[in-house]
Amino acid sequence: MNKVSPSTTDPCAEVEIDYLELDKIIEQEFDNDKENLIMILQAIQKRYNHLPQPTLKYLSEKINVPYSQIYGVGTFYATFSLEPKGRNIISICLGTACHVRGGERVRERIEDNLNLDGKHTTDDMRFTLEGVRCIGCCSLGPVLKVNEDIHGRIGADKVEEILENYE
Amino acid sequence: MKIQSTEDLEKISKEYSSKLYYPDTTKVLVGMASCGIAAGGKAAFEKAIQEFPDGNGVQIRQTGCIGFCEVEPLVEIVETGKPRVIYQKITQDKIGDVIRSYLENDFKKTKWILGQVRDPRSVLEDHLENPLGGIEPLEKIPFLEDTPFYGNQVKIALRNCGYIDPDSIEEYIARGGYFALFRALLDHTPEEIIQIIKDSGLRGRGGGGFSAGVKWATCARHHGERYIICNADEGDPGAYMDRSILEGDPHSVLEGMLIAAVAIGSNHGFMYVRNEYPLAVKRLVTAIKQAEKYGLLGENIGGTDFSFNIKISTGAGAFVCGESTALMASLEGQVGRPRAKYVHTVEKGFRQNPSNLNNVETYANVPAIISKGADWYAGMGTEGSKGTKVFSLVGKIKNTGLVEVAMGTTLRNIIYDIGGGVLKKKQFKAVQTGGPSGGCIPEKYLDLGVDFDELTKIGSIMGSGGMIVMDQDTCMVDVARYFLDFLKEESCGQCNPCREGIKRMLQILTNICEGHGKDGDVELLEELGDMVAKASLCGLGTSAPNPVITTINYFRNEYDAHIKDKKCPAGVCKNLFYYEIDPEACTGCRLCAIKCPQEAIAGEKKEPHVLDQEKCIKCSICYEACKFNAVVIK
Ligand SMILES: Cc1cc2nc3c(=O)[nH]c(=O)nc-3n(C[C@H](O)[C@H](O)[C@H](O)COP(=O)(O)O)c2cc1C
Ligand code: SF4
Ligand code: SF4
Ligand code: SF4
Ligand code: FES
Ligand code: FES
């Protein structure tokens, strides 16, 4: 794991934007096409793990879409976040199949375990907890995804053990 | 090489069919759909490659999912002249031994074996002889086709899932793929294709159940650049049929879209895939590239003057984007808000042009219908619902998985015969169909044959095919609250009845669940529900009250218990129950005490334990853990 410098642990700190790289995403991968807005935002989010405001402003001019509309899209869709997220993203499935198998209890355990107190991200930026509605692995419910790893059939008692593996 | 004729296709088909069924060397197929991977399939796959590197007489291949997700990772082994055996729960620690045992003809470890295959052919391969026809079957190993899980199924939409490598277009062609496209291009006029789809009785599998043929015909009548769009948003939580098809057999969907394009007269297709399905996107990208390479997508398809391309777009986590007008707005890069449908999308949809939207499963059925004819398809199912439907059978059920059955199969058949009944022998309470737009169906309707119309009659809907089984531990009031909470989050918020109505209903339900319910709440819910259903703009709002209304209709006693007695009989709503240890049942095994995160349970070994209510946070760990049902809900 990379050492995290103090500046990135401050959620309010400005991120450095590499505009050349941003150009590449907008122009080469997505043809400067405003119909690709959602996918461009996804690419930006993948790169910065959230949508830094300057990128949105820049994007607005690049593809000629009003900032208000970009902001609208960025806030309408659940996957986008305007705030920085933690180093590890925990997605707890809150789909119906997982719900009836005790997904809610698992979420409570995680919140408890990470002392989230209603927040989504831990103070040390190690984890962000998000709810998702079904990742399509219902047969393994309750399901928990940490970054790209899917953990299935987890009881509330397994939470600690799983989270320990992520720094 | 570009495929220019049916003969070209035939050549590939023959070559790969023989590789599929009569491989030169032993072939090991590892199920690698998302949940197969999550269950350890990928690790098993890699381990197998490590133990049996190339050229070792064994080839290790990936495949999609044969649906029995409960016993994943699934591994099938094929060898020319030998029975095909499917192994269950084969993790990386076992796979080497499993392969060696097969090679040595040792089938004694029956707990590894799910069954042997009697006939691997798909519905499109009648012209072939059964490749396993002359082979002496194994003794004492059941045929897959005779097991309750598979025996009751008919695989049309899922015809290739788990049988081919989804990254191989040749294997798709080997199993009869793309022949229907050539028929559509060479043997039929567009009108004839539409007529076949109409006659087949195929109704949209995305939820609404609208006749696909009628939709195609209407779209074809409107002028302008027409678009073919595939709805792979699969937002219904607890449903994963579309994911499995896209991950296991992406070409079936591409071919269905191509045939729709020929019939409707379109040159551009779009695939709107849910953001949560990265593997489906990956397989689609590969499939599209391969189809382009063979000239089955792009310019002058199959040497004709028909051209068609497909672009993949991904959603970004908004349930409402599954709705047709919202989906098209989202495809345009906008906020996904539905619009009123005075003008239908078949006339003015994506980019204000005629657009035909169908669901993944709808398209996957199309090639089979064109190949085998309308009568064949219409010969299955019920009066009003033809063919088969894929369901994801999940929740508190023993055999979770994907099942495809003829329309009209009873719920009992699906849940008890195929599904093996309720998990841990608990009491069945309800089955939920149709997702947030559907309802909860009680025991008394289990003998109902499942089709579009029957489910609507009892207040639920078919929906996209999620079937969530609920048992005694599921609180129906909490389920209603759960769905409204979901819908409150997902409402796009542009119309009042949906935005405010759902919020208000949710408030009432939350109050009830927290123990603040009062007389008249249920009636108020019904009244609000009626308003939301009647006055909302799009399907999200109009169907939102269904989960509430069905639970009120069929489980009124639970509402009364919450409101009048302040009790949650299922032990879900935390303010309305507590756990206690039954000293008669407790053996003093200490398991609960060890697991309790609050150290709320005390007691000596082999003595009845005691649970301290003050410390207990009702996390349910002890309740789940106790093997003697000694932790009880009060
Ligand atoms: C709120 C809402 C969500 C929907 N979600 C989906 C979905 O996830 N997948 C889908 O195929 N259809 C969904 N539909 C149905 C579509 O609007 C549309 O009817 C369907 O895609 C048409 O294809 P079909 O005729 O092949 O079913 C949804 C409808 C509504 C109102
Ligand atoms: S019914 Fe709900 S989701 Fe549909 S348009 Fe109105 S507010 Fe939006
Ligand atoms: S419910 Fe949880 S906190 Fe309460 S006694 Fe059981 S294990 Fe402990
Ligand atoms: S797990 Fe059950 S039997 Fe064992 S000590 Fe706890 S209550 Fe008693
Ligand atoms: S409901 Fe959790 S993965 Fe589907
Ligand atoms: S194992 Fe994943 S769909 Fe069946």
mmCIF file of N, CA and C in Angstrom, chain A residues 33-39 42 69 72-73 76-80 94-97 99-102 104-105 108-109 112 132-140 145 148 150-153 156-157, chain B residues 35 38 69-70 237-238 240 243 274-275 311 313-318 321 330-336 350-351 394-396 400 468 478 482-483 485-486 572 574 595 597 617-621:
data_model
loop_
_atom_site.group_PDB
_atom_site.id
_atom_site.type_symbol
_atom_site.label_atom_id
_atom_site.label_comp_id
_atom_site.label_asym_id
_atom_site.label_seq_id
_atom_site.Cartn_x
_atom_site.Cartn_y
_atom_site.Cartn_z
ATOM 1 N N ASP A 33 -17.528 13.936 -26.842
ATOM 2 C CA ASP A 33 -18.951 13.831 -27.180
ATOM 3 C C ASP A 33 -19.793 13.985 -25.907
ATOM 4 N N LYS A 34 -20.703 14.955 -25.940
ATOM 5 C CA LYS A 34 -21.464 15.198 -24.718
ATOM 6 C C LYS A 34 -22.384 14.041 -24.347
ATOM 7 N N GLU A 35 -22.727 13.220 -25.322
ATOM 8 C CA GLU A 35 -23.539 12.043 -24.985
ATOM 9 C C GLU A 35 -22.772 11.076 -24.081
ATOM 10 N N ASN A 36 -21.452 11.214 -24.070
ATOM 11 C CA ASN A 36 -20.646 10.338 -23.223
ATOM 12 C C ASN A 36 -20.399 10.908 -21.832
ATOM 13 N N LEU A 37 -21.109 11.967 -21.504
ATOM 14 C CA LEU A 37 -20.867 12.649 -20.233
ATOM 15 C C LEU A 37 -20.781 11.704 -19.040
ATOM 16 N N ILE A 38 -21.750 10.791 -18.934
ATOM 17 C CA ILE A 38 -21.777 9.910 -17.767
ATOM 18 C C ILE A 38 -20.524 9.047 -17.711
ATOM 19 N N MET A 39 -20.118 8.551 -18.880
ATOM 20 C CA MET A 39 -18.932 7.691 -18.879
ATOM 21 C C MET A 39 -17.646 8.488 -18.635
ATOM 22 N N GLN A 42 -17.463 8.928 -15.045
ATOM 23 C CA GLN A 42 -17.013 7.686 -14.415
ATOM 24 C C GLN A 42 -15.496 7.546 -14.500
ATOM 25 N N GLN A 69 -25.629 21.604 -15.679
ATOM 26 C CA GLN A 69 -26.080 20.291 -16.129
ATOM 27 C C GLN A 69 -25.102 19.196 -15.689
ATOM 28 N N GLY A 72 -25.676 18.657 -12.193
ATOM 29 C CA GLY A 72 -26.928 17.900 -12.072
ATOM 30 C C GLY A 72 -26.694 16.412 -12.258
ATOM 31 N N VAL A 73 -25.972 16.051 -13.293
ATOM 32 C CA VAL A 73 -25.693 14.639 -13.553
ATOM 33 C C VAL A 73 -24.829 14.060 -12.431
ATOM 34 N N PHE A 76 -27.142 13.496 -9.519
ATOM 35 C CA PHE A 76 -28.324 12.639 -9.714
ATOM 36 C C PHE A 76 -27.973 11.171 -9.543
ATOM 37 N N TYR A 77 -26.866 10.758 -10.113
ATOM 38 C CA TYR A 77 -26.519 9.339 -10.133
ATOM 39 C C TYR A 77 -25.748 8.931 -8.881
ATOM 40 N N ALA A 78 -26.178 7.801 -8.342
ATOM 41 C CA ALA A 78 -25.664 7.382 -7.043
ATOM 42 C C ALA A 78 -24.170 7.069 -7.021
ATOM 43 N N THR A 79 -23.610 6.662 -8.159
ATOM 44 C CA THR A 79 -22.194 6.274 -8.104
ATOM 45 C C THR A 79 -21.253 7.454 -7.968
ATOM 46 N N PHE A 80 -21.729 8.645 -8.323
ATOM 47 C CA PHE A 80 -20.808 9.782 -8.288
ATOM 48 C C PHE A 80 -20.718 10.394 -6.906
ATOM 49 N N LEU A 94 -27.427 -3.942 -0.181
ATOM 50 C CA LEU A 94 -28.695 -3.758 0.505
ATOM 51 C C LEU A 94 -29.845 -4.146 -0.413
ATOM 52 N N GLY A 95 -29.552 -5.016 -1.364
ATOM 53 C CA GLY A 95 -30.606 -5.541 -2.230
ATOM 54 C C GLY A 95 -31.535 -6.449 -1.433
ATOM 55 N N THR A 96 -32.674 -6.755 -2.016
ATOM 56 C CA THR A 96 -33.694 -7.501 -1.276
ATOM 57 C C THR A 96 -33.205 -8.861 -0.791
ATOM 58 N N ALA A 97 -32.522 -9.573 -1.683
ATOM 59 C CA ALA A 97 -32.094 -10.924 -1.311
ATOM 60 C C ALA A 97 -31.126 -10.864 -0.135
ATOM 61 N N HIS A 99 -30.979 -8.322 1.962
ATOM 62 C CA HIS A 99 -31.722 -7.751 3.088
ATOM 63 C C HIS A 99 -32.396 -8.850 3.907
ATOM 64 N N VAL A 100 -33.087 -9.763 3.209
ATOM 65 C CA VAL A 100 -33.784 -10.803 3.972
ATOM 66 C C VAL A 100 -32.819 -11.807 4.584
ATOM 67 N N ARG A 101 -31.571 -11.784 4.127
ATOM 68 C CA ARG A 101 -30.598 -12.678 4.752
ATOM 69 C C ARG A 101 -29.732 -11.950 5.779
ATOM 70 N N GLY A 102 -30.168 -10.764 6.180
ATOM 71 C CA GLY A 102 -29.470 -10.104 7.286
ATOM 72 C C GLY A 102 -28.432 -9.073 6.891
ATOM 73 N N GLU A 104 -28.699 -5.939 6.657
ATOM 74 C CA GLU A 104 -28.790 -4.753 7.519
ATOM 75 C C GLU A 104 -27.947 -4.932 8.786
ATOM 76 N N ARG A 105 -28.000 -6.130 9.311
ATOM 77 C CA ARG A 105 -27.218 -6.413 10.527
ATOM 78 C C ARG A 105 -25.723 -6.302 10.227
ATOM 79 N N GLU A 108 -24.809 -2.674 10.149
ATOM 80 C CA GLU A 108 -24.680 -2.122 11.508
ATOM 81 C C GLU A 108 -23.345 -2.503 12.139
ATOM 82 N N ARG A 109 -22.940 -3.758 11.915
ATOM 83 C CA ARG A 109 -21.667 -4.218 12.472
ATOM 84 C C ARG A 109 -20.514 -3.395 11.916
ATOM 85 N N ASP A 112 -20.465 0.103 13.291
ATOM 86 C CA ASP A 112 -20.022 0.014 14.657
ATOM 87 C C ASP A 112 -18.510 -0.166 14.728
ATOM 88 N N VAL A 132 -25.053 -0.560 -1.667
ATOM 89 C CA VAL A 132 -25.448 -0.742 -3.073
ATOM 90 C C VAL A 132 -26.678 -1.643 -3.098
ATOM 91 N N ARG A 133 -27.413 -1.549 -4.192
ATOM 92 C CA ARG A 133 -28.627 -2.349 -4.288
ATOM 93 C C ARG A 133 -28.391 -3.464 -5.266
ATOM 94 N N CYS A 134 -27.889 -4.543 -4.784
ATOM 95 C CA CYS A 134 -27.696 -5.761 -5.560
ATOM 96 C C CYS A 134 -26.520 -5.651 -6.517
ATOM 97 N N ILE A 135 -25.569 -6.539 -6.340
ATOM 98 C CA ILE A 135 -24.491 -6.617 -7.311
ATOM 99 C C ILE A 135 -24.634 -7.888 -8.115
ATOM 100 N N GLY A 136 -25.784 -8.497 -8.025
ATOM 101 C CA GLY A 136 -26.061 -9.650 -8.876
ATOM 102 C C GLY A 136 -25.458 -10.948 -8.390
ATOM 103 N N CYS A 137 -25.024 -10.985 -7.163
ATOM 104 C CA CYS A 137 -24.490 -12.232 -6.622
ATOM 105 C C CYS A 137 -25.369 -12.684 -5.470
ATOM 106 N N CYS A 138 -26.659 -12.548 -5.669
ATOM 107 C CA CYS A 138 -27.619 -12.755 -4.595
ATOM 108 C C CYS A 138 -27.522 -14.142 -3.982
ATOM 109 N N SER A 139 -27.042 -15.103 -4.782
ATOM 110 C CA SER A 139 -26.972 -16.455 -4.244
ATOM 111 C C SER A 139 -25.954 -16.528 -3.117
ATOM 112 N N LEU A 140 -25.076 -15.548 -3.052
ATOM 113 C CA LEU A 140 -24.062 -15.552 -2.008
ATOM 114 C C LEU A 140 -24.418 -14.621 -0.855
ATOM 115 N N LYS A 145 -18.780 -6.048 -0.827
ATOM 116 C CA LYS A 145 -17.707 -5.872 -1.788
ATOM 117 C C LYS A 145 -16.722 -4.878 -1.209
ATOM 118 N N GLU A 148 -12.550 -4.311 -5.321
ATOM 119 C CA GLU A 148 -13.078 -5.201 -6.354
ATOM 120 C C GLU A 148 -13.381 -6.610 -5.838
ATOM 121 N N ILE A 150 -15.321 -9.493 -3.989
ATOM 122 C CA ILE A 150 -16.651 -9.802 -3.488
ATOM 123 C C ILE A 150 -16.552 -10.861 -2.391
ATOM 124 N N HIS A 151 -17.111 -10.552 -1.240
ATOM 125 C CA HIS A 151 -17.146 -11.520 -0.147
ATOM 126 C C HIS A 151 -18.584 -11.965 0.037
ATOM 127 N N GLY A 152 -18.818 -13.253 -0.080
ATOM 128 C CA GLY A 152 -20.180 -13.750 0.022
ATOM 129 C C GLY A 152 -20.442 -14.476 1.317
ATOM 130 N N ARG A 153 -21.722 -14.690 1.584
ATOM 131 C CA ARG A 153 -22.185 -15.423 2.760
ATOM 132 C C ARG A 153 -21.521 -14.938 4.040
ATOM 133 N N ALA A 156 -22.767 -11.232 10.379
ATOM 134 C CA ALA A 156 -22.308 -10.061 11.106
ATOM 135 C C ALA A 156 -21.011 -10.382 11.863
ATOM 136 N N ASP A 157 -20.815 -11.648 12.172
ATOM 137 C CA ASP A 157 -19.631 -12.015 12.959
ATOM 138 C C ASP A 157 -18.342 -12.075 12.130
ATOM 139 N N CYS B 35 -20.635 -14.443 -9.849
ATOM 140 C CA CYS B 35 -20.720 -15.048 -8.529
ATOM 141 C C CYS B 35 -19.966 -16.357 -8.474
ATOM 142 N N ALA B 38 -16.780 -15.052 -7.451
ATOM 143 C CA ALA B 38 -16.812 -14.668 -6.041
ATOM 144 C C ALA B 38 -16.776 -15.893 -5.139
ATOM 145 N N CYS B 69 -26.261 -21.671 -8.668
ATOM 146 C CA CYS B 69 -25.284 -20.818 -8.010
ATOM 147 C C CYS B 69 -24.957 -21.286 -6.598
ATOM 148 N N GLU B 70 -25.886 -21.976 -5.999
ATOM 149 C CA GLU B 70 -25.694 -22.431 -4.630
ATOM 150 C C GLU B 70 -24.453 -23.300 -4.480
ATOM 151 N N PRO B 237 -33.480 -5.168 -7.359
ATOM 152 C CA PRO B 237 -32.516 -5.814 -6.461
ATOM 153 C C PRO B 237 -32.941 -7.255 -6.170
ATOM 154 N N GLY B 238 -32.046 -8.178 -6.381
ATOM 155 C CA GLY B 238 -32.384 -9.579 -6.162
ATOM 156 C C GLY B 238 -32.601 -10.299 -7.473
ATOM 157 N N TYR B 240 -30.812 -11.249 -11.230
ATOM 158 C CA TYR B 240 -29.554 -11.210 -11.985
ATOM 159 C C TYR B 240 -29.587 -12.077 -13.234
ATOM 160 N N ARG B 243 -27.646 -10.250 -16.077
ATOM 161 C CA ARG B 243 -26.207 -10.329 -15.869
ATOM 162 C C ARG B 243 -25.678 -11.683 -16.315
ATOM 163 N N ARG B 274 -25.868 -1.703 -16.642
ATOM 164 C CA ARG B 274 -25.712 -1.269 -15.274
ATOM 165 C C ARG B 274 -24.256 -1.133 -14.878
ATOM 166 N N ASN B 275 -23.985 -0.091 -14.155
ATOM 167 C CA ASN B 275 -22.629 0.188 -13.713
ATOM 168 C C ASN B 275 -22.052 -0.916 -12.830
ATOM 169 N N LYS B 311 -23.087 0.279 -29.668
ATOM 170 C CA LYS B 311 -22.265 1.000 -28.705
ATOM 171 C C LYS B 311 -22.723 0.622 -27.297
ATOM 172 N N SER B 313 -23.079 1.674 -23.433
ATOM 173 C CA SER B 313 -23.064 2.778 -22.472
ATOM 174 C C SER B 313 -23.319 2.202 -21.097
ATOM 175 N N THR B 314 -22.701 2.800 -20.088
ATOM 176 C CA THR B 314 -22.984 2.280 -18.758
ATOM 177 C C THR B 314 -23.791 3.283 -17.957
ATOM 178 N N GLY B 315 -24.621 2.759 -17.101
ATOM 179 C CA GLY B 315 -25.404 3.596 -16.206
ATOM 180 C C GLY B 315 -24.517 4.056 -15.059
ATOM 181 N N ALA B 316 -25.132 4.745 -14.119
ATOM 182 C CA ALA B 316 -24.323 5.227 -12.999
ATOM 183 C C ALA B 316 -25.103 5.103 -11.695
ATOM 184 N N GLY B 317 -25.848 4.009 -11.594
ATOM 185 C CA GLY B 317 -26.510 3.755 -10.334
ATOM 186 C C GLY B 317 -27.781 4.536 -10.119
ATOM 187 N N ALA B 318 -28.729 4.436 -11.045
ATOM 188 C CA ALA B 318 -30.041 5.039 -10.830
ATOM 189 C C ALA B 318 -31.089 4.051 -11.319
ATOM 190 N N CYS B 321 -33.466 4.772 -14.213
ATOM 191 C CA CYS B 321 -32.947 4.724 -15.584
ATOM 192 C C CYS B 321 -33.296 3.440 -16.310
ATOM 193 N N SER B 330 -30.665 9.214 -20.256
ATOM 194 C CA SER B 330 -29.358 8.883 -19.709
ATOM 195 C C SER B 330 -28.363 8.540 -20.823
ATOM 196 N N LEU B 331 -28.843 7.851 -21.844
ATOM 197 C CA LEU B 331 -27.988 7.544 -23.002
ATOM 198 C C LEU B 331 -27.490 8.820 -23.675
ATOM 199 N N GLU B 332 -28.311 9.861 -23.583
ATOM 200 C CA GLU B 332 -27.908 11.133 -24.187
ATOM 201 C C GLU B 332 -26.963 11.913 -23.283
ATOM 202 N N GLY B 333 -26.621 11.335 -22.134
ATOM 203 C CA GLY B 333 -25.694 11.995 -21.230
ATOM 204 C C GLY B 333 -26.389 12.949 -20.281
ATOM 205 N N GLN B 334 -27.676 12.759 -20.098
ATOM 206 C CA GLN B 334 -28.415 13.678 -19.231
ATOM 207 C C GLN B 334 -28.862 12.993 -17.950
ATOM 208 N N VAL B 335 -29.469 13.803 -17.114
ATOM 209 C CA VAL B 335 -30.086 13.284 -15.909
ATOM 210 C C VAL B 335 -31.223 12.366 -16.331
ATOM 211 N N GLY B 336 -31.339 11.211 -15.679
ATOM 212 C CA GLY B 336 -32.340 10.240 -16.111
ATOM 213 C C GLY B 336 -33.702 10.471 -15.493
ATOM 214 N N PHE B 350 -34.787 7.994 -28.220
ATOM 215 C CA PHE B 350 -33.414 8.456 -28.184
ATOM 216 C C PHE B 350 -33.169 9.463 -29.307
ATOM 217 N N ARG B 351 -32.575 10.572 -28.983
ATOM 218 C CA ARG B 351 -32.325 11.665 -29.943
ATOM 219 C C ARG B 351 -33.588 12.055 -30.720
ATOM 220 N N VAL B 394 -33.877 -16.590 -5.070
ATOM 221 C CA VAL B 394 -32.921 -16.175 -4.037
ATOM 222 C C VAL B 394 -33.618 -15.942 -2.699
ATOM 223 N N GLY B 395 -32.871 -15.493 -1.740
ATOM 224 C CA GLY B 395 -33.420 -15.253 -0.410
ATOM 225 C C GLY B 395 -33.270 -16.493 0.445
ATOM 226 N N LYS B 396 -34.318 -16.800 1.212
ATOM 227 C CA LYS B 396 -34.221 -17.905 2.162
ATOM 228 C C LYS B 396 -34.584 -19.227 1.500
ATOM 229 N N THR B 400 -30.358 -21.752 -4.220
ATOM 230 C CA THR B 400 -30.432 -20.478 -4.920
ATOM 231 C C THR B 400 -29.843 -20.667 -6.301
ATOM 232 N N ILE B 468 -37.850 -13.657 -4.587
ATOM 233 C CA ILE B 468 -37.153 -13.668 -3.316
ATOM 234 C C ILE B 468 -38.006 -14.374 -2.266
ATOM 235 N N ASP B 478 -41.402 -4.718 7.772
ATOM 236 C CA ASP B 478 -40.053 -4.250 7.459
ATOM 237 C C ASP B 478 -39.771 -4.358 5.958
ATOM 238 N N TYR B 482 -38.707 -1.462 3.703
ATOM 239 C CA TYR B 482 -37.477 -1.595 2.917
ATOM 240 C C TYR B 482 -37.686 -1.126 1.471
ATOM 241 N N PHE B 483 -38.755 -1.595 0.843
ATOM 242 C CA PHE B 483 -38.973 -1.225 -0.559
ATOM 243 C C PHE B 483 -39.264 0.265 -0.708
ATOM 244 N N ASP B 485 -38.215 2.590 1.240
ATOM 245 C CA ASP B 485 -36.956 3.284 1.461
ATOM 246 C C ASP B 485 -36.138 3.276 0.167
ATOM 247 N N PHE B 486 -36.123 2.130 -0.474
ATOM 248 C CA PHE B 486 -35.445 2.009 -1.766
ATOM 249 C C PHE B 486 -36.038 3.007 -2.758
ATOM 250 N N VAL B 572 -37.324 -8.632 13.823
ATOM 251 C CA VAL B 572 -36.527 -7.771 12.951
ATOM 252 C C VAL B 572 -36.518 -6.334 13.458
ATOM 253 N N LYS B 574 -36.199 -3.656 15.833
ATOM 254 C CA LYS B 574 -35.461 -3.771 17.090
ATOM 255 C C LYS B 574 -36.186 -3.286 18.341
ATOM 256 N N LYS B 595 -19.238 -15.657 20.498
ATOM 257 C CA LYS B 595 -19.444 -14.801 19.325
ATOM 258 C C LYS B 595 -20.016 -13.427 19.647
ATOM 259 N N PRO B 597 -20.577 -9.837 20.291
ATOM 260 C CA PRO B 597 -19.617 -8.724 20.293
ATOM 261 C C PRO B 597 -19.764 -7.846 21.530
ATOM 262 N N ILE B 617 -27.318 -5.615 21.831
ATOM 263 C CA ILE B 617 -27.688 -4.653 20.788
ATOM 264 C C ILE B 617 -28.510 -5.314 19.670
ATOM 265 N N LYS B 618 -28.969 -6.512 19.913
ATOM 266 C CA LYS B 618 -29.819 -7.250 18.968
ATOM 267 C C LYS B 618 -29.188 -7.393 17.584
ATOM 268 N N CYS B 619 -27.942 -7.793 17.605
ATOM 269 C CA CYS B 619 -27.234 -7.943 16.337
ATOM 270 C C CYS B 619 -27.571 -9.262 15.664
ATOM 271 N N SER B 620 -28.237 -10.141 16.358
ATOM 272 C CA SER B 620 -28.717 -11.438 15.853
ATOM 273 C C SER B 620 -27.625 -12.506 15.691
ATOM 274 N N ILE B 621 -26.409 -12.176 16.070
ATOM 275 C CA ILE B 621 -25.330 -13.155 15.892
ATOM 276 C C ILE B 621 -25.615 -14.426 16.710
#
